[in-house]
Amino acid sequence: MFVAAVAAWIVLFVGGNDIRGVSSNDQHQFNGLRLSCGDTSIPLSQVNDDYCDCPDGCDEPGTSACGGLSKYYCDNEGYVGAYIPTSRVHDGICDCCDGSDERVNVCPNTCEQVGKVYREKMAEDTAIRERGLKKKLEYVAQGRSSRMSEEQYNVKRAELATKLEQMDDELATLREEADKLEEHKEEKVRLKENLLVVKRIESLKLSQLSRAELEKLTVNVVVKGGSNSDLVSLVKEILPEEDVSWFTNSDNEEEEEGVDPTFEDEHDSYDEVDDEEETKQAEDTIKEKQETCPIQSRLKKIHTKKSGLDGIRNDLRNTLETLESEFSMDFGPEQEFYTLKGKCFKSKIEQYNYEICPFGKAKQDQISLGDWVPFENNDYKVFKFQHGASCWNGPKRSLTVHLTCGDIDEIFEVWEPETCTYHMKFRTPAACVF
Ligand code: MAN
């Protein structure tokens, strides 16, 4: 009798008392004579007596007396333990796979079967994770070998900058030379025009005019004044017909309109002048061409060279910009995301074709879901795309891609919790962690 009493005392005070609905980790809370209950305590005999004594329901973990206030723990041996609200205890519905939430013989124990499926899934997940981790090592190696060190970057950048400077100097020299040649060419044209004026004045044959004719001309000029052409018509009025032939020649008129004979074809405008004039003009033309052609051909060469250099300069500028932007990009702490740059991943989910290009753009069919946003706050669990196509009466489209570990790169879920705000799940070896 005494031995039995001592044994009961030991069970109560040392432990081993199995309170229904309490996990083995929490059984120690019931190892005294009394249970703390709000500001006071209750005797242990009032635990699970189907009467709710404590305001937080902690005295009834194995009955529904306190409703949903407390939680019932199912051991679910063979599967995984779980909590359910105590309101579901003894409600005739089997919530725990071990059936312990209902009275004896109400629910079958299905934990072995459920556990088998669960274990298979866990084993599969583990295998995927292991393959993913192995692949991640390749991604890391690829990223590390492809990314340049700061030192390499500085050398390359300096090289490109120097080449650009050289190119700029060369282009400036060419521009200067071209400007000088253009000036020279214009000067020649001016000289030619002046020469024509002189020739025209000579052709007026003023020296052959009589005193009376000169007086008449002077009076006319003073009275009527005017431009060169006015002067020409004044002279025409007093000169005999044959002396004004030079002015009426159509080729000369053409020259007066500003056509530059220097750059005309071989057969230009001197065909119809008289013999003497023709010979003189021809000689002039040859002389002029000899003088101006080198300028023209040099200018042509400069322009060809300049456009070639402009092309090279643009390529250099682009290479430098790409180098700078790529170097400043964050590809993850181990460069594990570098491999995904320049690649795109597509998946048809419901009626839409989704495409993401990490470090680039994202699309829903042809609609932009936004441009890449660099990783923020060292958080490498999401990709973000922003400033996509505007939503009708709403925001610009944006996408948040949640990354999970996988052995392949693949979009596998998309949802749109708010109109035009998209979420996606993407599995990738880059997101696997050791
Ligand atoms: C399109 C799609 C949808 C979006 C609506 C908003 O149909 O981009 O995802 O919700 O436009 O008008």
CSV table of C-alpha atoms and ligand atoms in Angstrom, one decimal:
chain,number,residue,atom,x,y,z
A,1,MET,CA,0.0,0.0,0.0
A,2,PHE,CA,2.7,2.4,1.0
A,3,VAL,CA,4.8,1.3,-2.1
A,4,ALA,CA,1.9,2.1,-4.4
A,5,ALA,CA,1.4,5.6,-2.9
A,6,VAL,CA,5.1,6.3,-3.3
A,7,ALA,CA,5.0,5.1,-7.0
A,8,ALA,CA,2.1,7.5,-7.7
A,9,TRP,CA,3.9,10.3,-6.0
A,10,ILE,CA,7.0,9.7,-8.2
A,11,VAL,CA,4.9,9.6,-11.4
A,12,LEU,CA,3.3,12.9,-10.4
A,13,PHE,CA,6.5,14.8,-9.4
A,14,VAL,CA,9.2,13.3,-11.6
A,15,GLY,CA,7.3,12.9,-14.8
A,16,GLY,CA,6.0,10.1,-17.0
A,17,ASN,CA,2.5,11.4,-16.6
A,18,ASP,CA,1.1,11.3,-20.2
A,19,ILE,CA,-1.3,14.3,-20.6
A,20,ARG,CA,-3.5,13.8,-23.6
A,21,GLY,CA,-3.1,16.4,-26.4
A,22,VAL,CA,0.3,17.6,-25.1
A,23,SER,CA,3.6,16.9,-27.0
A,24,SER,CA,6.3,15.0,-25.3
A,25,ASN,CA,8.4,18.2,-25.2
A,26,ASP,CA,5.7,20.0,-23.3
A,27,GLN,CA,4.7,17.2,-20.9
A,28,HIS,CA,7.0,18.7,-18.2
A,29,GLN,CA,4.6,21.6,-17.7
A,30,PHE,CA,2.2,19.1,-16.0
A,31,ASN,CA,4.8,17.6,-13.7
A,32,GLY,CA,3.6,19.2,-10.5
A,33,LEU,CA,0.7,18.8,-8.1
A,34,ARG,CA,-0.9,22.0,-9.5
A,35,LEU,CA,-1.0,23.7,-12.9
A,36,SER,CA,-0.4,27.5,-13.3
A,37,CYS,CA,-3.6,29.0,-14.6
A,38,GLY,CA,-3.8,32.8,-15.1
A,39,ASP,CA,-3.0,34.5,-11.8
A,40,THR,CA,-3.6,31.4,-9.8
A,41,SER,CA,-3.2,27.6,-10.1
A,42,ILE,CA,-5.5,24.5,-10.3
A,43,PRO,CA,-4.9,21.0,-9.0
A,44,LEU,CA,-3.7,18.6,-11.7
A,45,SER,CA,-6.8,16.5,-11.3
A,46,GLN,CA,-8.7,19.3,-13.1
A,47,VAL,CA,-6.6,18.9,-16.2
A,48,ASN,CA,-8.6,17.4,-19.1
A,49,ASP,CA,-11.7,17.0,-16.9
A,50,ASP,CA,-13.8,18.4,-19.7
A,51,TYR,CA,-14.3,21.7,-17.8
A,52,CYS,CA,-12.5,24.8,-18.9
A,53,ASP,CA,-10.9,26.3,-15.8
A,54,CYS,CA,-8.1,28.5,-17.1
A,55,PRO,CA,-8.7,31.7,-19.2
A,56,ASP,CA,-6.2,30.6,-21.8
A,57,GLY,CA,-7.6,27.1,-22.0
A,58,CYS,CA,-4.4,25.4,-21.0
A,59,ASP,CA,-6.1,23.0,-18.6
A,60,GLU,CA,-8.0,21.3,-21.4
A,61,PRO,CA,-5.4,20.3,-24.1
A,62,GLY,CA,-7.1,17.0,-24.7
A,63,THR,CA,-10.8,17.9,-24.7
A,64,SER,CA,-12.9,20.5,-26.6
A,65,ALA,CA,-14.1,22.1,-23.3
A,66,CYS,CA,-12.1,25.4,-24.0
A,67,GLY,CA,-13.1,25.5,-27.7
A,68,GLY,CA,-10.4,26.9,-29.9
A,69,LEU,CA,-8.5,28.5,-27.0
A,70,SER,CA,-5.9,25.8,-26.8
A,71,LYS,CA,-4.3,23.3,-29.1
A,72,TYR,CA,-4.3,19.6,-29.3
A,73,TYR,CA,-1.1,17.8,-30.3
A,74,CYS,CA,-1.3,14.7,-32.5
A,75,ASP,CA,1.8,12.5,-32.3
A,76,ASN,CA,1.1,11.0,-35.7
A,77,GLU,CA,3.8,8.4,-35.2
A,78,GLY,CA,5.2,7.3,-38.6
A,79,TYR,CA,4.4,10.7,-40.1
A,80,VAL,CA,4.9,14.2,-38.5
A,81,GLY,CA,3.4,15.6,-35.4
A,82,ALA,CA,0.8,18.4,-35.7
A,83,TYR,CA,-1.4,20.7,-33.7
A,84,ILE,CA,-5.1,21.2,-34.2
A,85,PRO,CA,-7.5,23.6,-32.4
A,86,THR,CA,-9.0,21.7,-29.5
A,87,SER,CA,-12.5,22.7,-30.9
A,88,ARG,CA,-11.9,19.8,-33.3
A,89,VAL,CA,-11.3,17.2,-30.7
A,90,HIS,CA,-14.2,14.7,-30.4
A,91,ASP,CA,-16.1,16.4,-33.2
A,92,GLY,CA,-16.5,13.2,-35.2
A,93,ILE,CA,-14.0,14.3,-37.9
A,94,CYS,CA,-10.6,12.6,-38.2
A,95,ASP,CA,-8.1,15.4,-38.2
A,96,CYS,CA,-5.0,13.6,-37.0
A,97,CYS,CA,-3.7,10.7,-39.1
A,98,ASP,CA,-3.2,8.7,-35.9
A,99,GLY,CA,-6.9,9.2,-35.1
A,100,SER,CA,-6.1,10.3,-31.6
A,101,ASP,CA,-8.3,13.4,-31.8
A,102,GLU,CA,-11.4,11.3,-31.7
A,103,ARG,CA,-12.6,8.6,-29.3
A,104,VAL,CA,-11.1,5.1,-29.5
A,105,ASN,CA,-12.0,3.1,-32.7
A,106,VAL,CA,-13.6,6.1,-34.5
A,107,CYS,CA,-10.6,6.9,-36.9
A,108,PRO,CA,-8.2,4.5,-38.6
A,109,ASN,CA,-4.5,5.2,-38.2
A,110,THR,CA,-3.3,6.2,-41.6
A,111,CYS,CA,0.0,7.7,-40.6
A,112,GLU,CA,2.0,4.8,-42.1
A,113,GLN,CA,0.5,5.4,-45.6
A,114,VAL,CA,0.6,9.2,-45.4
A,115,GLY,CA,4.1,9.0,-43.9
A,116,LYS,CA,5.2,6.7,-46.8
A,117,VAL,CA,4.1,9.3,-49.4
A,118,TYR,CA,5.6,12.0,-47.3
A,119,ARG,CA,8.9,10.2,-47.0
A,120,GLU,CA,9.0,9.5,-50.7
A,121,LYS,CA,8.4,13.2,-51.4
A,122,MET,CA,11.1,14.1,-48.8
A,123,ALA,CA,13.6,11.7,-50.4
A,124,GLU,CA,12.8,13.1,-53.8
A,125,ASP,CA,13.2,16.6,-52.6
A,126,THR,CA,16.5,15.7,-50.9
A,127,ALA,CA,17.8,14.1,-54.2
A,128,ILE,CA,16.7,17.2,-56.1
A,129,ARG,CA,18.4,19.4,-53.6
A,130,GLU,CA,21.6,17.3,-53.8
A,131,ARG,CA,21.6,17.5,-57.6
A,132,GLY,CA,20.8,21.2,-57.4
A,133,LEU,CA,23.7,21.8,-55.0
A,134,LYS,CA,26.1,19.9,-57.3
A,135,LYS,CA,24.9,22.0,-60.2
A,136,LYS,CA,25.2,25.2,-58.2
A,137,LEU,CA,28.9,24.4,-57.8
A,138,GLU,CA,29.2,24.5,-61.6
A,139,TYR,CA,27.3,27.8,-61.7
A,140,VAL,CA,29.6,29.2,-59.0
A,141,ALA,CA,32.7,28.0,-60.9
A,142,GLN,CA,31.4,29.4,-64.2
A,143,GLY,CA,30.5,32.7,-62.6
A,144,ARG,CA,33.8,33.1,-60.8
A,145,SER,CA,35.8,32.2,-63.9
A,146,SER,CA,33.8,34.5,-66.2
A,147,ARG,CA,33.8,37.5,-63.9
A,148,MET,CA,36.9,39.5,-63.9
A,149,SER,CA,38.8,40.5,-60.8
A,150,GLU,CA,38.9,44.2,-59.9
A,151,GLU,CA,42.5,44.3,-61.1
A,152,GLN,CA,41.6,42.8,-64.5
A,153,TYR,CA,38.7,45.2,-64.7
A,154,ASN,CA,40.8,48.2,-64.0
A,155,VAL,CA,43.4,47.2,-66.6
A,156,LYS,CA,40.8,46.5,-69.2
A,157,ARG,CA,38.9,49.7,-68.5
A,158,ALA,CA,42.1,51.8,-68.6
A,159,GLU,CA,43.1,50.1,-72.0
A,160,LEU,CA,39.7,51.0,-73.5
A,161,ALA,CA,39.8,54.5,-72.1
A,162,THR,CA,43.2,55.1,-73.6
A,163,LYS,CA,42.1,53.8,-77.0
A,164,LEU,CA,39.1,56.0,-76.9
A,165,GLU,CA,41.3,59.0,-76.1
A,166,GLN,CA,43.6,58.2,-79.0
A,167,MET,CA,40.6,57.8,-81.2
A,168,ASP,CA,39.3,61.2,-80.1
A,169,ASP,CA,42.7,62.8,-80.7
A,170,GLU,CA,42.9,61.3,-84.2
A,171,LEU,CA,39.3,62.4,-85.0
A,172,ALA,CA,40.0,65.9,-83.8
A,173,THR,CA,43.1,66.1,-86.0
A,174,LEU,CA,41.1,64.8,-89.0
A,175,ARG,CA,38.4,67.4,-88.2
A,176,GLU,CA,40.9,70.1,-88.1
A,177,GLU,CA,42.5,69.1,-91.4
A,178,ALA,CA,39.1,68.8,-93.0
A,179,ASP,CA,38.1,72.3,-91.7
A,180,LYS,CA,41.4,73.8,-93.1
A,181,LEU,CA,40.8,72.1,-96.5
A,182,GLU,CA,37.2,73.3,-96.6
A,183,GLU,CA,38.5,76.8,-95.9
A,184,HIS,CA,41.1,76.5,-98.6
A,185,LYS,CA,38.4,75.2,-101.0
A,186,GLU,CA,36.1,78.1,-100.2
A,187,GLU,CA,39.1,80.5,-100.6
A,188,LYS,CA,39.7,79.1,-104.0
A,189,VAL,CA,36.1,79.5,-105.0
A,190,ARG,CA,36.2,83.1,-103.8
A,191,LEU,CA,39.3,83.7,-105.8
A,192,LYS,CA,37.7,82.2,-108.9
A,193,GLU,CA,34.7,84.4,-108.4
A,194,ASN,CA,36.9,87.5,-108.1
A,195,LEU,CA,38.7,86.4,-111.2
A,196,LEU,CA,35.4,86.2,-113.0
A,197,VAL,CA,34.6,89.8,-111.9
A,198,VAL,CA,37.9,91.0,-113.1
A,199,LYS,CA,37.4,89.3,-116.4
A,200,ARG,CA,34.0,90.8,-116.7
A,201,ILE,CA,35.3,94.3,-116.0
A,202,GLU,CA,38.0,93.7,-118.6
A,203,SER,CA,35.4,92.7,-121.1
A,204,LEU,CA,33.7,96.0,-120.6
A,205,LYS,CA,36.6,97.5,-122.6
A,206,LEU,CA,36.3,100.7,-120.7
A,207,SER,CA,39.6,101.9,-122.1
A,208,GLN,CA,38.1,101.9,-125.6
A,209,LEU,CA,35.2,104.1,-124.7
A,210,SER,CA,35.2,107.6,-126.0
A,211,ARG,CA,35.2,110.5,-123.5
A,212,ALA,CA,31.5,111.1,-124.3
A,213,GLU,CA,30.6,107.5,-123.7
A,214,LEU,CA,32.5,107.4,-120.4
A,215,GLU,CA,30.7,110.5,-119.3
A,216,LYS,CA,27.3,109.0,-120.2
A,217,LEU,CA,28.2,105.8,-118.4
A,218,THR,CA,29.3,107.8,-115.3
A,219,VAL,CA,26.2,109.9,-115.3
A,220,ASN,CA,24.1,106.7,-115.7
A,221,VAL,CA,25.9,105.0,-112.8
A,222,VAL,CA,25.6,108.0,-110.5
A,223,VAL,CA,22.0,108.7,-111.4
A,224,LYS,CA,20.7,105.1,-111.4
A,225,GLY,CA,23.3,103.5,-109.1
A,226,GLY,CA,22.7,99.8,-108.4
A,227,SER,CA,24.3,96.5,-108.3
A,228,ASN,CA,26.8,94.8,-110.6
A,229,SER,CA,24.0,93.6,-112.8
A,230,ASP,CA,22.6,97.1,-113.1
A,231,LEU,CA,26.0,98.2,-114.0
A,232,VAL,CA,26.2,95.6,-116.7
A,233,SER,CA,22.9,96.7,-118.2
A,234,LEU,CA,24.0,100.3,-118.1
A,235,VAL,CA,27.2,99.3,-120.0
A,236,LYS,CA,25.1,97.3,-122.4
A,237,GLU,CA,23.1,100.4,-123.2
A,238,ILE,CA,26.1,102.3,-124.5
A,239,LEU,CA,28.3,99.6,-126.0
A,240,PRO,CA,28.0,98.2,-129.5
A,241,GLU,CA,26.2,94.9,-129.8
A,242,GLU,CA,29.4,92.7,-130.3
A,243,ASP,CA,31.1,94.0,-127.2
A,244,VAL,CA,28.4,92.8,-124.8
A,245,SER,CA,28.5,89.1,-126.1
A,246,TRP,CA,30.4,88.0,-123.1
A,247,PHE,CA,27.4,89.0,-120.9
A,248,THR,CA,24.8,87.3,-123.0
A,249,ASN,CA,26.6,84.0,-123.0
A,250,SER,CA,24.5,81.4,-121.2
A,251,ASP,CA,27.5,79.7,-119.6
A,252,ASN,CA,28.6,82.9,-118.0
A,253,GLU,CA,25.1,83.4,-116.7
A,254,GLU,CA,25.3,80.0,-115.2
A,255,GLU,CA,28.4,81.0,-113.4
A,256,GLU,CA,26.8,84.1,-112.1
A,257,GLU,CA,24.1,82.0,-110.5
A,258,GLY,CA,26.8,80.5,-108.4
A,259,VAL,CA,27.6,77.2,-110.1
A,260,ASP,CA,31.2,76.4,-109.2
A,261,PRO,CA,33.0,75.3,-112.4
A,262,THR,CA,35.8,73.9,-110.3
A,263,PHE,CA,33.8,70.8,-109.4
A,264,GLU,CA,31.9,70.3,-112.6
A,265,ASP,CA,32.3,67.3,-115.0
A,266,GLU,CA,35.0,67.3,-117.6
A,267,HIS,CA,32.4,68.6,-120.2
A,268,ASP,CA,31.3,71.7,-118.5
A,269,SER,CA,30.1,75.1,-119.4
A,270,TYR,CA,32.7,76.5,-121.7
A,271,ASP,CA,31.7,74.9,-125.0
A,272,GLU,CA,30.1,77.9,-126.7
A,273,VAL,CA,32.5,80.7,-126.0
A,274,ASP,CA,34.6,82.1,-128.9
A,275,ASP,CA,37.9,80.4,-129.8
A,276,GLU,CA,40.2,82.7,-127.9
A,277,GLU,CA,37.9,82.7,-124.9
A,278,GLU,CA,37.4,78.9,-125.2
A,279,THR,CA,41.2,78.3,-125.1
A,280,LYS,CA,41.6,80.6,-122.2
A,281,GLN,CA,38.7,79.0,-120.3
A,282,ALA,CA,40.0,75.5,-121.0
A,283,GLU,CA,43.5,76.5,-119.8
A,284,ASP,CA,41.9,78.0,-116.7
A,285,THR,CA,39.8,74.9,-116.0
A,286,ILE,CA,42.7,72.6,-116.3
A,287,LYS,CA,44.8,74.8,-114.0
A,288,GLU,CA,41.9,75.0,-111.5
A,289,LYS,CA,41.3,71.3,-111.6
A,290,GLN,CA,44.9,70.6,-111.0
A,291,GLU,CA,44.8,72.8,-108.0
A,292,THR,CA,41.4,71.8,-106.5
A,293,CYS,CA,41.3,68.1,-107.2
A,294,PRO,CA,43.9,67.2,-104.6
A,295,ILE,CA,41.8,69.1,-102.0
A,296,GLN,CA,38.7,67.2,-103.1
A,297,SER,CA,40.3,63.9,-103.0
A,298,ARG,CA,42.0,64.6,-99.7
A,299,LEU,CA,38.7,65.6,-98.2
A,300,LYS,CA,37.1,62.5,-99.5
A,301,LYS,CA,39.8,60.4,-98.0
A,302,ILE,CA,39.5,62.2,-94.7
A,303,HIS,CA,35.7,61.7,-94.6
A,304,THR,CA,36.1,58.0,-95.4
A,305,LYS,CA,38.8,57.6,-92.6
A,306,LYS,CA,36.7,59.7,-90.2
A,307,SER,CA,33.5,57.6,-90.7
A,308,GLY,CA,35.6,54.4,-90.2
A,309,LEU,CA,37.1,55.8,-87.0
A,310,ASP,CA,33.6,57.0,-85.8
A,311,GLY,CA,32.4,53.3,-86.2
A,312,ILE,CA,35.4,52.0,-84.2
A,313,ARG,CA,34.9,54.7,-81.6
A,314,ASN,CA,31.3,53.7,-81.1
A,315,ASP,CA,32.2,50.1,-80.7
A,316,LEU,CA,34.8,51.0,-78.1
A,317,ARG,CA,32.3,53.2,-76.3
A,318,ASN,CA,29.8,50.3,-76.2
A,319,THR,CA,32.4,47.8,-75.0
A,320,LEU,CA,33.4,50.2,-72.2
A,321,GLU,CA,29.8,50.8,-71.2
A,322,THR,CA,29.0,47.0,-71.2
A,323,LEU,CA,32.2,46.4,-69.2
A,324,GLU,CA,31.3,49.0,-66.6
A,325,SER,CA,27.7,48.0,-66.2
A,326,GLU,CA,28.5,44.3,-66.1
A,327,PHE,CA,31.3,44.8,-63.5
A,328,SER,CA,28.9,46.8,-61.3
A,329,MET,CA,26.3,44.1,-61.5
A,330,ASP,CA,25.5,41.9,-58.4
A,331,PHE,CA,25.5,38.2,-59.4
A,332,GLY,CA,25.2,36.9,-55.9
A,333,PRO,CA,27.7,36.3,-53.1
A,334,GLU,CA,29.3,33.4,-55.0
A,335,GLN,CA,28.6,34.7,-58.5
A,336,GLU,CA,26.1,31.9,-58.7
A,337,PHE,CA,23.5,33.9,-60.7
A,338,TYR,CA,26.1,34.9,-63.4
A,339,THR,CA,25.2,31.8,-65.5
A,340,LEU,CA,21.6,33.0,-65.9
A,341,LYS,CA,22.6,36.3,-67.5
A,342,GLY,CA,21.7,36.4,-71.1
A,343,LYS,CA,19.4,33.4,-70.8
A,344,CYS,CA,15.6,33.5,-70.8
A,345,PHE,CA,13.1,31.0,-69.4
A,346,LYS,CA,9.6,30.4,-70.7
A,347,SER,CA,6.5,28.7,-69.4
A,348,LYS,CA,2.9,28.6,-70.3
A,349,ILE,CA,0.7,28.9,-67.3
A,350,GLU,CA,-3.0,29.0,-67.7
A,351,GLN,CA,-3.7,31.1,-70.8
A,352,TYR,CA,-0.4,33.1,-70.8
A,353,ASN,CA,3.2,32.5,-71.9
A,354,TYR,CA,5.5,33.9,-69.3
A,355,GLU,CA,9.1,34.7,-69.9
A,356,ILE,CA,11.8,35.9,-67.6
A,357,CYS,CA,15.3,36.9,-68.6
A,358,PRO,CA,17.3,37.4,-65.4
A,359,PHE,CA,19.3,40.7,-65.5
A,360,GLY,CA,17.0,41.6,-68.4
A,361,LYS,CA,13.3,41.7,-68.9
A,362,ALA,CA,10.1,39.8,-68.1
A,363,LYS,CA,7.0,39.3,-70.3
A,364,GLN,CA,3.5,38.0,-70.2
A,365,ASP,CA,3.0,37.1,-73.9
A,366,GLN,CA,4.1,40.3,-75.6
A,367,ILE,CA,3.3,42.5,-72.6
A,368,SER,CA,6.2,43.8,-70.5
A,369,LEU,CA,6.1,42.8,-66.9
A,370,GLY,CA,9.1,45.1,-66.2
A,371,ASP,CA,12.9,45.5,-66.3
A,372,TRP,CA,15.4,43.9,-64.0
A,373,VAL,CA,15.9,45.5,-60.5
A,374,PRO,CA,19.2,44.7,-58.9
A,375,PHE,CA,19.2,42.5,-55.8
A,376,GLU,CA,18.4,44.5,-52.7
A,377,ASN,CA,19.7,44.3,-49.1
A,378,ASN,CA,21.8,41.2,-49.9
A,379,ASP,CA,18.5,39.3,-50.4
A,380,TYR,CA,19.1,36.6,-53.1
A,381,LYS,CA,15.7,34.9,-52.6
A,382,VAL,CA,13.8,37.0,-55.2
A,383,PHE,CA,14.2,38.5,-58.6
A,384,LYS,CA,12.4,41.7,-59.2
A,385,PHE,CA,11.2,43.3,-62.4
A,386,GLN,CA,9.5,46.7,-62.4
A,387,HIS,CA,8.1,49.4,-64.7
A,388,GLY,CA,6.4,47.1,-67.1
A,389,ALA,CA,3.4,48.0,-69.4
A,390,SER,CA,0.8,50.1,-67.7
A,391,CYS,CA,-2.3,48.4,-66.5
A,392,TRP,CA,-5.6,49.7,-67.7
A,393,ASN,CA,-6.6,52.2,-64.9
A,394,GLY,CA,-3.9,50.8,-62.7
A,395,PRO,CA,-0.2,50.6,-61.9
A,396,LYS,CA,2.6,49.6,-64.2
A,397,ARG,CA,3.1,45.9,-64.3
A,398,SER,CA,5.7,44.4,-62.0
A,399,LEU,CA,6.8,40.9,-61.1
A,400,THR,CA,8.4,39.3,-58.1
A,401,VAL,CA,10.1,35.9,-58.7
A,402,HIS,CA,10.4,33.7,-55.6
A,403,LEU,CA,13.4,31.4,-56.0
A,404,THR,CA,13.6,27.9,-54.7
A,405,CYS,CA,16.3,25.3,-55.0
A,406,GLY,CA,16.0,23.0,-58.0
A,407,ASP,CA,18.2,20.9,-60.2
A,408,ILE,CA,17.0,22.8,-63.3
A,409,ASP,CA,16.0,26.4,-64.1
A,410,GLU,CA,12.3,26.5,-64.5
A,411,ILE,CA,9.2,28.7,-63.9
A,412,PHE,CA,6.6,26.5,-62.2
A,413,GLU,CA,3.9,28.8,-60.7
A,414,VAL,CA,2.5,32.2,-61.4
A,415,TRP,CA,-0.2,34.2,-59.6
A,416,GLU,CA,-1.6,37.7,-59.7
A,417,PRO,CA,-2.8,38.6,-56.2
A,418,GLU,CA,-3.5,42.2,-57.3
A,419,THR,CA,-4.2,43.2,-60.8
A,420,CYS,CA,-1.0,43.6,-62.7
A,421,THR,CA,1.2,42.7,-59.7
A,422,TYR,CA,2.6,39.3,-60.5
A,423,HIS,CA,4.3,36.7,-58.5
A,424,MET,CA,6.2,33.7,-59.8
A,425,LYS,CA,8.0,30.7,-58.5
A,426,PHE,CA,11.2,29.8,-60.2
A,427,ARG,CA,13.4,26.9,-59.3
A,428,THR,CA,17.1,27.1,-60.0
A,429,PRO,CA,20.3,25.5,-58.8
A,430,ALA,CA,21.6,29.0,-58.0
A,431,ALA,CA,19.1,29.2,-55.1
A,432,CYS,CA,20.3,26.0,-53.4
A,433,VAL,CA,22.1,26.5,-50.1
A,434,PHE,CA,24.5,24.1,-48.4
B,1,MAN,C1,-4.3,41.5,-69.3
B,1,MAN,C2,-3.3,40.6,-68.5
B,1,MAN,C3,-3.8,40.3,-67.1
B,1,MAN,C4,-4.2,41.6,-66.4
B,1,MAN,C5,-5.1,42.4,-67.3
B,1,MAN,C6,-5.4,43.8,-66.6
B,1,MAN,O1,-5.4,40.8,-69.6
B,1,MAN,O2,-2.1,41.3,-68.4
B,1,MAN,O3,-2.9,39.6,-66.3
B,1,MAN,O4,-4.8,41.4,-65.2
B,1,MAN,O5,-4.6,42.6,-68.5
B,1,MAN,O6,-6.3,44.5,-67.4
